[in-house]
Short mmCIF file of N, CA, C and O in Angstrom, two decimals:
data_model
loop_
_atom_site.label_atom_id
_atom_site.label_comp_id
_atom_site.label_asym_id
_atom_site.label_seq_id
_atom_site.Cartn_x
_atom_site.Cartn_y
_atom_site.Cartn_z
N GLN A 1 84.10 -35.63 -19.52
CA GLN A 1 83.12 -35.91 -18.49
C GLN A 1 83.59 -35.29 -17.18
O GLN A 1 84.76 -35.38 -16.84
N VAL A 2 82.67 -34.68 -16.44
CA VAL A 2 82.99 -34.04 -15.18
C VAL A 2 83.01 -35.07 -14.06
O VAL A 2 82.10 -35.88 -13.92
N GLN A 3 84.05 -35.01 -13.24
CA GLN A 3 84.17 -35.88 -12.09
C GLN A 3 84.50 -35.05 -10.86
O GLN A 3 85.24 -34.08 -10.93
N LEU A 4 83.94 -35.45 -9.72
CA LEU A 4 84.18 -34.78 -8.46
C LEU A 4 84.89 -35.73 -7.51
O LEU A 4 84.50 -36.89 -7.38
N VAL A 5 85.93 -35.24 -6.84
CA VAL A 5 86.67 -36.03 -5.88
C VAL A 5 86.66 -35.32 -4.54
O VAL A 5 87.18 -34.21 -4.42
N GLU A 6 86.08 -35.96 -3.53
CA GLU A 6 86.02 -35.40 -2.19
C GLU A 6 87.11 -36.00 -1.32
O GLU A 6 87.49 -37.17 -1.49
N SER A 7 87.60 -35.22 -0.38
CA SER A 7 88.61 -35.69 0.54
C SER A 7 88.56 -34.87 1.82
O SER A 7 87.94 -33.81 1.86
N GLY A 8 89.21 -35.37 2.86
CA GLY A 8 89.33 -34.62 4.10
C GLY A 8 88.51 -35.13 5.27
O GLY A 8 88.68 -34.65 6.39
N GLY A 9 87.64 -36.08 5.03
CA GLY A 9 86.84 -36.62 6.12
C GLY A 9 87.68 -37.46 7.05
O GLY A 9 88.83 -37.79 6.77
N GLY A 10 87.09 -37.81 8.18
CA GLY A 10 87.80 -38.63 9.14
C GLY A 10 87.14 -38.64 10.49
O GLY A 10 86.00 -38.20 10.64
N LEU A 11 87.86 -39.16 11.47
CA LEU A 11 87.38 -39.25 12.84
C LEU A 11 88.12 -38.26 13.72
O LEU A 11 89.36 -38.25 13.75
N VAL A 12 87.37 -37.43 14.41
CA VAL A 12 87.96 -36.44 15.31
C VAL A 12 87.16 -36.38 16.60
O VAL A 12 86.01 -36.80 16.65
N GLN A 13 87.80 -35.85 17.62
CA GLN A 13 87.11 -35.65 18.89
C GLN A 13 86.35 -34.34 18.88
O GLN A 13 86.67 -33.43 18.11
N ALA A 14 85.35 -34.26 19.71
CA ALA A 14 84.59 -33.02 19.83
C ALA A 14 85.51 -31.85 20.10
O ALA A 14 86.44 -31.94 20.91
N GLY A 15 85.27 -30.76 19.39
CA GLY A 15 86.11 -29.58 19.52
C GLY A 15 87.22 -29.52 18.49
O GLY A 15 87.87 -28.48 18.35
N GLY A 16 87.41 -30.61 17.77
CA GLY A 16 88.46 -30.66 16.77
C GLY A 16 88.05 -30.04 15.45
O GLY A 16 86.96 -29.48 15.32
N SER A 17 88.94 -30.16 14.46
CA SER A 17 88.71 -29.54 13.16
C SER A 17 89.00 -30.50 12.02
O SER A 17 89.82 -31.42 12.15
N LEU A 18 88.34 -30.27 10.91
CA LEU A 18 88.59 -30.98 9.68
C LEU A 18 88.41 -30.01 8.52
O LEU A 18 87.65 -29.04 8.64
N ARG A 19 89.10 -30.27 7.43
CA ARG A 19 88.96 -29.46 6.23
C ARG A 19 88.62 -30.37 5.06
O ARG A 19 89.41 -31.22 4.67
N LEU A 20 87.43 -30.18 4.52
CA LEU A 20 86.98 -30.97 3.40
C LEU A 20 87.30 -30.27 2.08
O LEU A 20 87.24 -29.04 2.00
N SER A 21 87.61 -31.05 1.08
CA SER A 21 87.88 -30.52 -0.25
C SER A 21 87.07 -31.28 -1.27
O SER A 21 86.82 -32.47 -1.12
N CYS A 22 86.68 -30.60 -2.31
CA CYS A 22 85.96 -31.22 -3.42
C CYS A 22 86.47 -30.59 -4.70
O CYS A 22 86.23 -29.40 -4.94
N ALA A 23 87.16 -31.37 -5.49
CA ALA A 23 87.75 -30.88 -6.73
C ALA A 23 87.05 -31.47 -7.93
O ALA A 23 86.86 -32.69 -8.01
N ALA A 24 86.68 -30.62 -8.85
CA ALA A 24 86.02 -31.05 -10.08
C ALA A 24 87.02 -31.03 -11.23
O ALA A 24 87.86 -30.14 -11.32
N SER A 25 86.91 -32.01 -12.07
CA SER A 25 87.77 -32.08 -13.24
C SER A 25 86.91 -32.34 -14.48
O SER A 25 85.81 -32.89 -14.38
N GLY A 26 87.43 -31.95 -15.61
CA GLY A 26 86.70 -32.11 -16.85
C GLY A 26 86.70 -30.83 -17.65
O GLY A 26 87.34 -29.85 -17.30
N SER A 27 85.95 -30.84 -18.72
CA SER A 27 85.88 -29.68 -19.61
C SER A 27 84.89 -28.65 -19.07
O SER A 27 83.81 -28.44 -19.63
N ILE A 28 85.27 -27.99 -17.98
CA ILE A 28 84.41 -27.03 -17.30
C ILE A 28 84.78 -25.61 -17.67
O ILE A 28 85.95 -25.22 -17.59
N PHE A 29 83.78 -24.83 -18.03
CA PHE A 29 83.99 -23.43 -18.34
C PHE A 29 83.83 -22.57 -17.10
O PHE A 29 84.64 -21.68 -16.84
N SER A 30 82.78 -22.83 -16.32
CA SER A 30 82.54 -22.08 -15.10
C SER A 30 81.57 -22.85 -14.22
O SER A 30 80.85 -23.73 -14.68
N ILE A 31 81.54 -22.47 -12.93
CA ILE A 31 80.64 -23.08 -11.96
C ILE A 31 79.96 -21.97 -11.18
O ILE A 31 80.64 -21.14 -10.57
N ASN A 32 78.65 -21.95 -11.20
CA ASN A 32 77.91 -20.91 -10.50
C ASN A 32 77.88 -21.15 -8.99
O ASN A 32 78.35 -20.33 -8.21
N VAL A 33 77.32 -22.28 -8.58
CA VAL A 33 77.11 -22.55 -7.16
C VAL A 33 77.89 -23.77 -6.72
O VAL A 33 77.82 -24.83 -7.34
N MET A 34 78.62 -23.63 -5.62
CA MET A 34 79.30 -24.74 -4.98
C MET A 34 78.78 -24.86 -3.56
O MET A 34 78.66 -23.85 -2.87
N GLY A 35 78.48 -26.06 -3.15
CA GLY A 35 77.93 -26.22 -1.82
C GLY A 35 78.26 -27.55 -1.17
O GLY A 35 78.80 -28.46 -1.81
N TRP A 36 77.95 -27.62 0.11
CA TRP A 36 78.14 -28.83 0.90
C TRP A 36 76.83 -29.21 1.56
O TRP A 36 76.13 -28.35 2.13
N TYR A 37 76.50 -30.47 1.48
CA TYR A 37 75.35 -31.05 2.14
C TYR A 37 75.83 -32.18 3.04
O TYR A 37 76.95 -32.67 2.88
N ARG A 38 75.00 -32.58 3.97
CA ARG A 38 75.36 -33.71 4.81
C ARG A 38 74.13 -34.55 5.11
O ARG A 38 73.01 -34.06 5.10
N GLN A 39 74.37 -35.81 5.39
CA GLN A 39 73.29 -36.73 5.70
C GLN A 39 73.72 -37.65 6.83
O GLN A 39 74.66 -38.43 6.69
N ALA A 40 73.04 -37.52 7.95
CA ALA A 40 73.29 -38.36 9.11
C ALA A 40 72.43 -39.62 9.01
O ALA A 40 71.41 -39.62 8.32
N PRO A 41 72.83 -40.69 9.68
CA PRO A 41 72.05 -41.93 9.63
C PRO A 41 70.60 -41.71 10.03
O PRO A 41 70.32 -41.10 11.06
N GLY A 42 69.69 -42.19 9.20
CA GLY A 42 68.28 -42.06 9.49
C GLY A 42 67.68 -40.70 9.26
O GLY A 42 66.50 -40.49 9.58
N LYS A 43 68.45 -39.77 8.72
CA LYS A 43 67.96 -38.43 8.48
C LYS A 43 68.09 -38.05 7.01
O LYS A 43 68.83 -38.67 6.26
N GLN A 44 67.36 -37.01 6.63
CA GLN A 44 67.41 -36.52 5.27
C GLN A 44 68.67 -35.69 5.04
O GLN A 44 69.24 -35.13 5.97
N ARG A 45 69.07 -35.62 3.79
CA ARG A 45 70.20 -34.79 3.44
C ARG A 45 69.84 -33.33 3.64
O ARG A 45 68.76 -32.89 3.25
N GLU A 46 70.75 -32.57 4.24
CA GLU A 46 70.49 -31.17 4.51
C GLU A 46 71.62 -30.29 4.01
O GLU A 46 72.78 -30.71 3.95
N LEU A 47 71.27 -29.08 3.68
CA LEU A 47 72.25 -28.11 3.24
C LEU A 47 73.11 -27.67 4.42
O LEU A 47 72.61 -27.41 5.50
N VAL A 48 74.41 -27.59 4.19
CA VAL A 48 75.34 -27.11 5.20
C VAL A 48 75.80 -25.69 4.86
O VAL A 48 75.72 -24.78 5.68
N ALA A 49 76.29 -25.51 3.65
CA ALA A 49 76.79 -24.21 3.23
C ALA A 49 76.83 -24.13 1.71
O ALA A 49 77.01 -25.14 1.04
N VAL A 50 76.65 -22.93 1.20
CA VAL A 50 76.67 -22.70 -0.24
C VAL A 50 77.41 -21.41 -0.54
O VAL A 50 77.30 -20.43 0.21
N ILE A 51 78.17 -21.41 -1.61
CA ILE A 51 78.86 -20.20 -2.06
C ILE A 51 78.67 -20.06 -3.56
O ILE A 51 78.83 -21.01 -4.32
N THR A 52 78.31 -18.86 -3.99
CA THR A 52 78.08 -18.60 -5.41
C THR A 52 79.33 -18.03 -6.05
O THR A 52 80.29 -17.65 -5.37
N SER A 53 79.30 -17.93 -7.36
CA SER A 53 80.43 -17.39 -8.09
C SER A 53 80.68 -15.92 -7.76
O SER A 53 81.80 -15.43 -7.91
N SER A 54 79.64 -15.22 -7.32
CA SER A 54 79.78 -13.83 -6.94
C SER A 54 80.22 -13.64 -5.49
O SER A 54 80.40 -12.51 -5.04
N GLY A 55 80.36 -14.74 -4.77
CA GLY A 55 80.85 -14.67 -3.40
C GLY A 55 79.79 -14.69 -2.32
O GLY A 55 80.12 -14.58 -1.14
N ARG A 56 78.53 -14.80 -2.68
CA ARG A 56 77.48 -14.87 -1.67
C ARG A 56 77.53 -16.22 -0.97
O ARG A 56 77.68 -17.26 -1.61
N ILE A 57 77.38 -16.21 0.35
CA ILE A 57 77.49 -17.41 1.16
C ILE A 57 76.29 -17.56 2.08
O ILE A 57 75.82 -16.58 2.67
N ASN A 58 75.81 -18.78 2.21
CA ASN A 58 74.75 -19.10 3.15
C ASN A 58 75.15 -20.32 3.95
O ASN A 58 75.66 -21.30 3.39
N TYR A 59 74.92 -20.26 5.27
CA TYR A 59 75.17 -21.39 6.15
C TYR A 59 73.88 -21.79 6.85
O TYR A 59 73.03 -20.94 7.13
N THR A 60 73.77 -23.06 7.13
CA THR A 60 72.67 -23.48 7.97
C THR A 60 72.97 -23.01 9.40
O THR A 60 74.13 -22.90 9.80
N ASP A 61 71.93 -22.71 10.15
CA ASP A 61 72.10 -22.11 11.47
C ASP A 61 72.97 -22.95 12.40
O ASP A 61 73.72 -22.41 13.22
N SER A 62 72.88 -24.26 12.30
CA SER A 62 73.59 -25.13 13.22
C SER A 62 75.11 -25.09 13.06
O SER A 62 75.83 -25.49 13.98
N VAL A 63 75.60 -24.62 11.93
CA VAL A 63 77.05 -24.57 11.70
C VAL A 63 77.57 -23.15 11.60
O VAL A 63 78.80 -22.95 11.56
N ASN A 64 76.69 -22.20 11.56
CA ASN A 64 77.10 -20.80 11.42
C ASN A 64 78.04 -20.39 12.56
O ASN A 64 77.76 -20.61 13.73
N GLY A 65 79.18 -19.82 12.19
CA GLY A 65 80.17 -19.42 13.16
C GLY A 65 81.23 -20.47 13.42
O GLY A 65 82.26 -20.16 14.02
N ARG A 66 80.99 -21.70 12.99
CA ARG A 66 81.94 -22.78 13.19
C ARG A 66 82.54 -23.29 11.88
O ARG A 66 83.69 -23.71 11.84
N PHE A 67 81.76 -23.25 10.82
CA PHE A 67 82.21 -23.73 9.51
C PHE A 67 82.47 -22.55 8.58
O PHE A 67 81.81 -21.50 8.68
N THR A 68 83.40 -22.74 7.65
CA THR A 68 83.70 -21.73 6.66
C THR A 68 83.81 -22.37 5.29
O THR A 68 84.61 -23.29 5.09
N ILE A 69 83.02 -21.89 4.35
CA ILE A 69 83.08 -22.40 2.99
C ILE A 69 83.88 -21.43 2.13
O ILE A 69 83.80 -20.21 2.31
N SER A 70 84.65 -21.97 1.20
CA SER A 70 85.44 -21.14 0.30
C SER A 70 85.61 -21.88 -1.02
O SER A 70 85.34 -23.09 -1.10
N ARG A 71 86.07 -21.17 -2.03
CA ARG A 71 86.26 -21.80 -3.33
C ARG A 71 87.49 -21.25 -4.02
O ARG A 71 87.89 -20.10 -3.80
N ASP A 72 88.07 -22.07 -4.85
CA ASP A 72 89.21 -21.71 -5.67
C ASP A 72 88.80 -21.99 -7.11
O ASP A 72 88.81 -23.13 -7.56
N ASN A 73 88.43 -20.95 -7.82
CA ASN A 73 87.91 -21.12 -9.17
C ASN A 73 88.97 -21.65 -10.14
O ASN A 73 88.64 -22.39 -11.07
N ALA A 74 90.21 -21.27 -9.92
CA ALA A 74 91.28 -21.74 -10.79
C ALA A 74 91.45 -23.25 -10.71
O ALA A 74 91.88 -23.88 -11.67
N LYS A 75 91.11 -23.81 -9.56
CA LYS A 75 91.24 -25.25 -9.35
C LYS A 75 89.91 -25.97 -9.39
O LYS A 75 89.86 -27.18 -9.20
N ASN A 76 88.83 -25.22 -9.63
CA ASN A 76 87.48 -25.80 -9.60
C ASN A 76 87.26 -26.61 -8.33
O ASN A 76 86.76 -27.74 -8.37
N THR A 77 87.62 -26.02 -7.22
CA THR A 77 87.58 -26.70 -5.94
C THR A 77 86.81 -25.88 -4.90
O THR A 77 86.95 -24.66 -4.84
N VAL A 78 86.02 -26.58 -4.10
CA VAL A 78 85.32 -25.95 -2.98
C VAL A 78 85.80 -26.61 -1.69
O VAL A 78 86.05 -27.82 -1.65
N TYR A 79 85.93 -25.80 -0.65
CA TYR A 79 86.43 -26.27 0.63
C TYR A 79 85.40 -26.02 1.73
O TYR A 79 84.57 -25.12 1.63
N LEU A 80 85.49 -26.81 2.76
CA LEU A 80 84.69 -26.58 3.95
C LEU A 80 85.58 -26.77 5.16
O LEU A 80 85.96 -27.90 5.50
N GLN A 81 85.94 -25.67 5.79
CA GLN A 81 86.71 -25.71 7.02
C GLN A 81 85.75 -25.86 8.18
O GLN A 81 84.88 -25.01 8.39
N MET A 82 85.90 -26.93 8.93
CA MET A 82 84.99 -27.23 10.03
C MET A 82 85.77 -27.16 11.35
O MET A 82 86.68 -27.95 11.57
N ASP A 83 85.38 -26.23 12.18
CA ASP A 83 86.02 -26.04 13.48
C ASP A 83 85.00 -26.26 14.59
O ASP A 83 83.79 -26.21 14.36
N LYS A 84 85.51 -26.50 15.78
CA LYS A 84 84.66 -26.72 16.95
C LYS A 84 83.59 -27.76 16.65
O LYS A 84 82.41 -27.57 16.94
N LEU A 85 84.03 -28.86 16.11
CA LEU A 85 83.10 -29.91 15.72
C LEU A 85 82.38 -30.52 16.92
O LEU A 85 82.95 -30.64 18.01
N LYS A 86 81.15 -30.89 16.68
CA LYS A 86 80.30 -31.49 17.69
C LYS A 86 79.86 -32.87 17.23
O LYS A 86 79.82 -33.14 16.04
N PRO A 87 79.52 -33.75 18.16
CA PRO A 87 79.05 -35.09 17.77
C PRO A 87 77.88 -35.03 16.79
O PRO A 87 77.77 -35.89 15.91
N GLU A 88 77.03 -34.04 16.91
CA GLU A 88 75.89 -33.92 16.02
C GLU A 88 76.27 -33.53 14.60
O GLU A 88 75.42 -33.51 13.70
N ASP A 89 77.54 -33.20 14.38
CA ASP A 89 78.02 -32.94 13.03
C ASP A 89 78.35 -34.23 12.28
O ASP A 89 78.64 -34.19 11.08
N THR A 90 78.31 -35.34 12.97
CA THR A 90 78.62 -36.62 12.36
C THR A 90 77.65 -36.91 11.22
O THR A 90 76.44 -36.91 11.40
N ALA A 91 78.20 -37.16 10.04
CA ALA A 91 77.38 -37.40 8.86
C ALA A 91 78.29 -37.69 7.67
O ALA A 91 79.51 -37.54 7.76
N VAL A 92 77.68 -38.09 6.59
CA VAL A 92 78.38 -38.16 5.33
C VAL A 92 78.20 -36.81 4.65
O VAL A 92 77.08 -36.34 4.49
N TYR A 93 79.29 -36.19 4.27
CA TYR A 93 79.25 -34.87 3.66
C TYR A 93 79.43 -34.98 2.15
O TYR A 93 80.35 -35.63 1.67
N TYR A 94 78.54 -34.34 1.43
CA TYR A 94 78.54 -34.38 -0.02
C TYR A 94 78.75 -32.97 -0.58
O TYR A 94 78.10 -32.03 -0.14
N CYS A 95 79.62 -32.86 -1.55
CA CYS A 95 79.74 -31.58 -2.24
C CYS A 95 78.77 -31.57 -3.41
O CYS A 95 78.41 -32.61 -3.97
N ASN A 96 78.33 -30.38 -3.76
CA ASN A 96 77.39 -30.20 -4.86
C ASN A 96 77.82 -29.03 -5.70
O ASN A 96 78.14 -27.96 -5.18
N LEU A 97 77.84 -29.23 -7.00
CA LEU A 97 78.14 -28.17 -7.95
C LEU A 97 76.93 -27.98 -8.83
O LEU A 97 76.45 -28.93 -9.46
N ASP A 98 76.42 -26.76 -8.88
CA ASP A 98 75.25 -26.47 -9.68
C ASP A 98 75.55 -25.30 -10.61
O ASP A 98 76.39 -24.46 -10.32
N GLY A 99 74.83 -25.26 -11.70
CA GLY A 99 75.11 -24.24 -12.70
C GLY A 99 76.49 -24.43 -13.30
O GLY A 99 77.20 -23.46 -13.55
N VAL A 100 76.87 -25.69 -13.50
CA VAL A 100 78.17 -26.00 -14.10
C VAL A 100 78.07 -25.84 -15.61
O VAL A 100 77.34 -26.58 -16.26
N ARG A 101 78.78 -24.87 -16.12
CA ARG A 101 78.77 -24.63 -17.56
C ARG A 101 79.95 -25.34 -18.19
O ARG A 101 81.11 -25.05 -17.88
N LEU A 102 79.65 -26.28 -19.04
CA LEU A 102 80.68 -27.03 -19.73
C LEU A 102 81.18 -26.25 -20.93
O LEU A 102 80.51 -25.36 -21.45
N VAL A 103 82.37 -26.60 -21.35
CA VAL A 103 82.95 -25.95 -22.53
C VAL A 103 82.02 -26.13 -23.74
O VAL A 103 81.89 -25.25 -24.58
N ALA A 104 81.37 -27.28 -23.79
CA ALA A 104 80.46 -27.57 -24.89
C ALA A 104 79.19 -26.75 -24.84
O ALA A 104 78.43 -26.73 -25.81
N GLY A 105 78.93 -26.09 -23.70
CA GLY A 105 77.78 -25.20 -23.59
C GLY A 105 76.68 -25.66 -22.66
O GLY A 105 75.84 -24.85 -22.27
N ALA A 106 76.65 -26.92 -22.28
CA ALA A 106 75.61 -27.42 -21.40
C ALA A 106 75.77 -26.88 -19.98
O ALA A 106 76.88 -26.56 -19.54
N ARG A 107 74.66 -26.77 -19.26
CA ARG A 107 74.66 -26.35 -17.87
C ARG A 107 74.08 -27.48 -17.04
O ARG A 107 72.91 -27.83 -17.18
N LEU A 108 74.90 -28.04 -16.14
CA LEU A 108 74.51 -29.23 -15.40
C LEU A 108 74.84 -29.12 -13.93
O LEU A 108 75.50 -28.17 -13.50
N ALA A 109 74.38 -30.09 -13.15
CA ALA A 109 74.66 -30.17 -11.73
C ALA A 109 75.30 -31.52 -11.42
O ALA A 109 75.01 -32.53 -12.07
N TYR A 110 76.17 -31.53 -10.40
CA TYR A 110 76.89 -32.74 -10.04
C TYR A 110 76.97 -32.91 -8.53
O TYR A 110 77.02 -31.92 -7.79
N TRP A 111 77.01 -34.16 -8.11
CA TRP A 111 77.18 -34.52 -6.70
C TRP A 111 78.46 -35.32 -6.52
O TRP A 111 78.81 -36.15 -7.35
N GLY A 112 79.14 -35.07 -5.40
CA GLY A 112 80.29 -35.87 -5.05
C GLY A 112 79.86 -37.19 -4.45
O GLY A 112 78.68 -37.41 -4.17
N GLN A 113 80.82 -38.08 -4.23
CA GLN A 113 80.52 -39.40 -3.71
C GLN A 113 80.28 -39.40 -2.20
O GLN A 113 79.72 -40.36 -1.67
N GLY A 114 80.70 -38.36 -1.52
CA GLY A 114 80.51 -38.26 -0.09
C GLY A 114 81.76 -38.66 0.68
O GLY A 114 82.51 -39.54 0.26
N THR A 115 81.97 -38.01 1.80
CA THR A 115 83.08 -38.33 2.69
C THR A 115 82.57 -38.36 4.12
O THR A 115 81.82 -37.49 4.54
N GLN A 116 82.96 -39.38 4.86
CA GLN A 116 82.45 -39.57 6.22
C GLN A 116 83.17 -38.67 7.21
O GLN A 116 84.40 -38.61 7.25
N VAL A 117 82.38 -37.99 8.02
CA VAL A 117 82.89 -37.19 9.13
C VAL A 117 82.29 -37.74 10.41
O VAL A 117 81.07 -37.79 10.55
N THR A 118 83.14 -38.18 11.31
CA THR A 118 82.68 -38.73 12.58
C THR A 118 83.32 -37.96 13.72
O THR A 118 84.54 -37.84 13.79
N VAL A 119 82.48 -37.45 14.60
CA VAL A 119 82.94 -36.66 15.74
C VAL A 119 82.59 -37.42 17.02
O VAL A 119 81.41 -37.64 17.30
N SER A 120 83.59 -37.80 17.76
CA SER A 120 83.38 -38.55 18.98
C SER A 120 83.27 -37.62 20.18
O SER A 120 83.83 -36.51 20.18
N SER A 121 82.55 -38.06 21.19
CA SER A 121 82.36 -37.27 22.38
C SER A 121 83.31 -37.69 23.49
O SER A 121 84.01 -38.71 23.38
#
């Protein structure tokens, strides 16, 4: 069974940095898309950044230039380096794995449990 473990969230002051990690474990053959979403109180979940197996990356405009997404296929892990954090970045951040090909042959998608990021002003 595939499990995702998120880490790296916390409380930082505006202008600070955090590095989020999301590691998947289980009988995984490959992962097509790895991404990060976030959900602030009272708001809908939104895409933050996505990276494909071929290296294509997309960022939402509000984080472009400040956040960097990367992946380590050998570790089945996706990272989100967040720099120059702003109070409006405060949210629960969720990792998402899509196009996960299991050793058994199935192709599925998974969500992490979420990690809280709080940026104080």
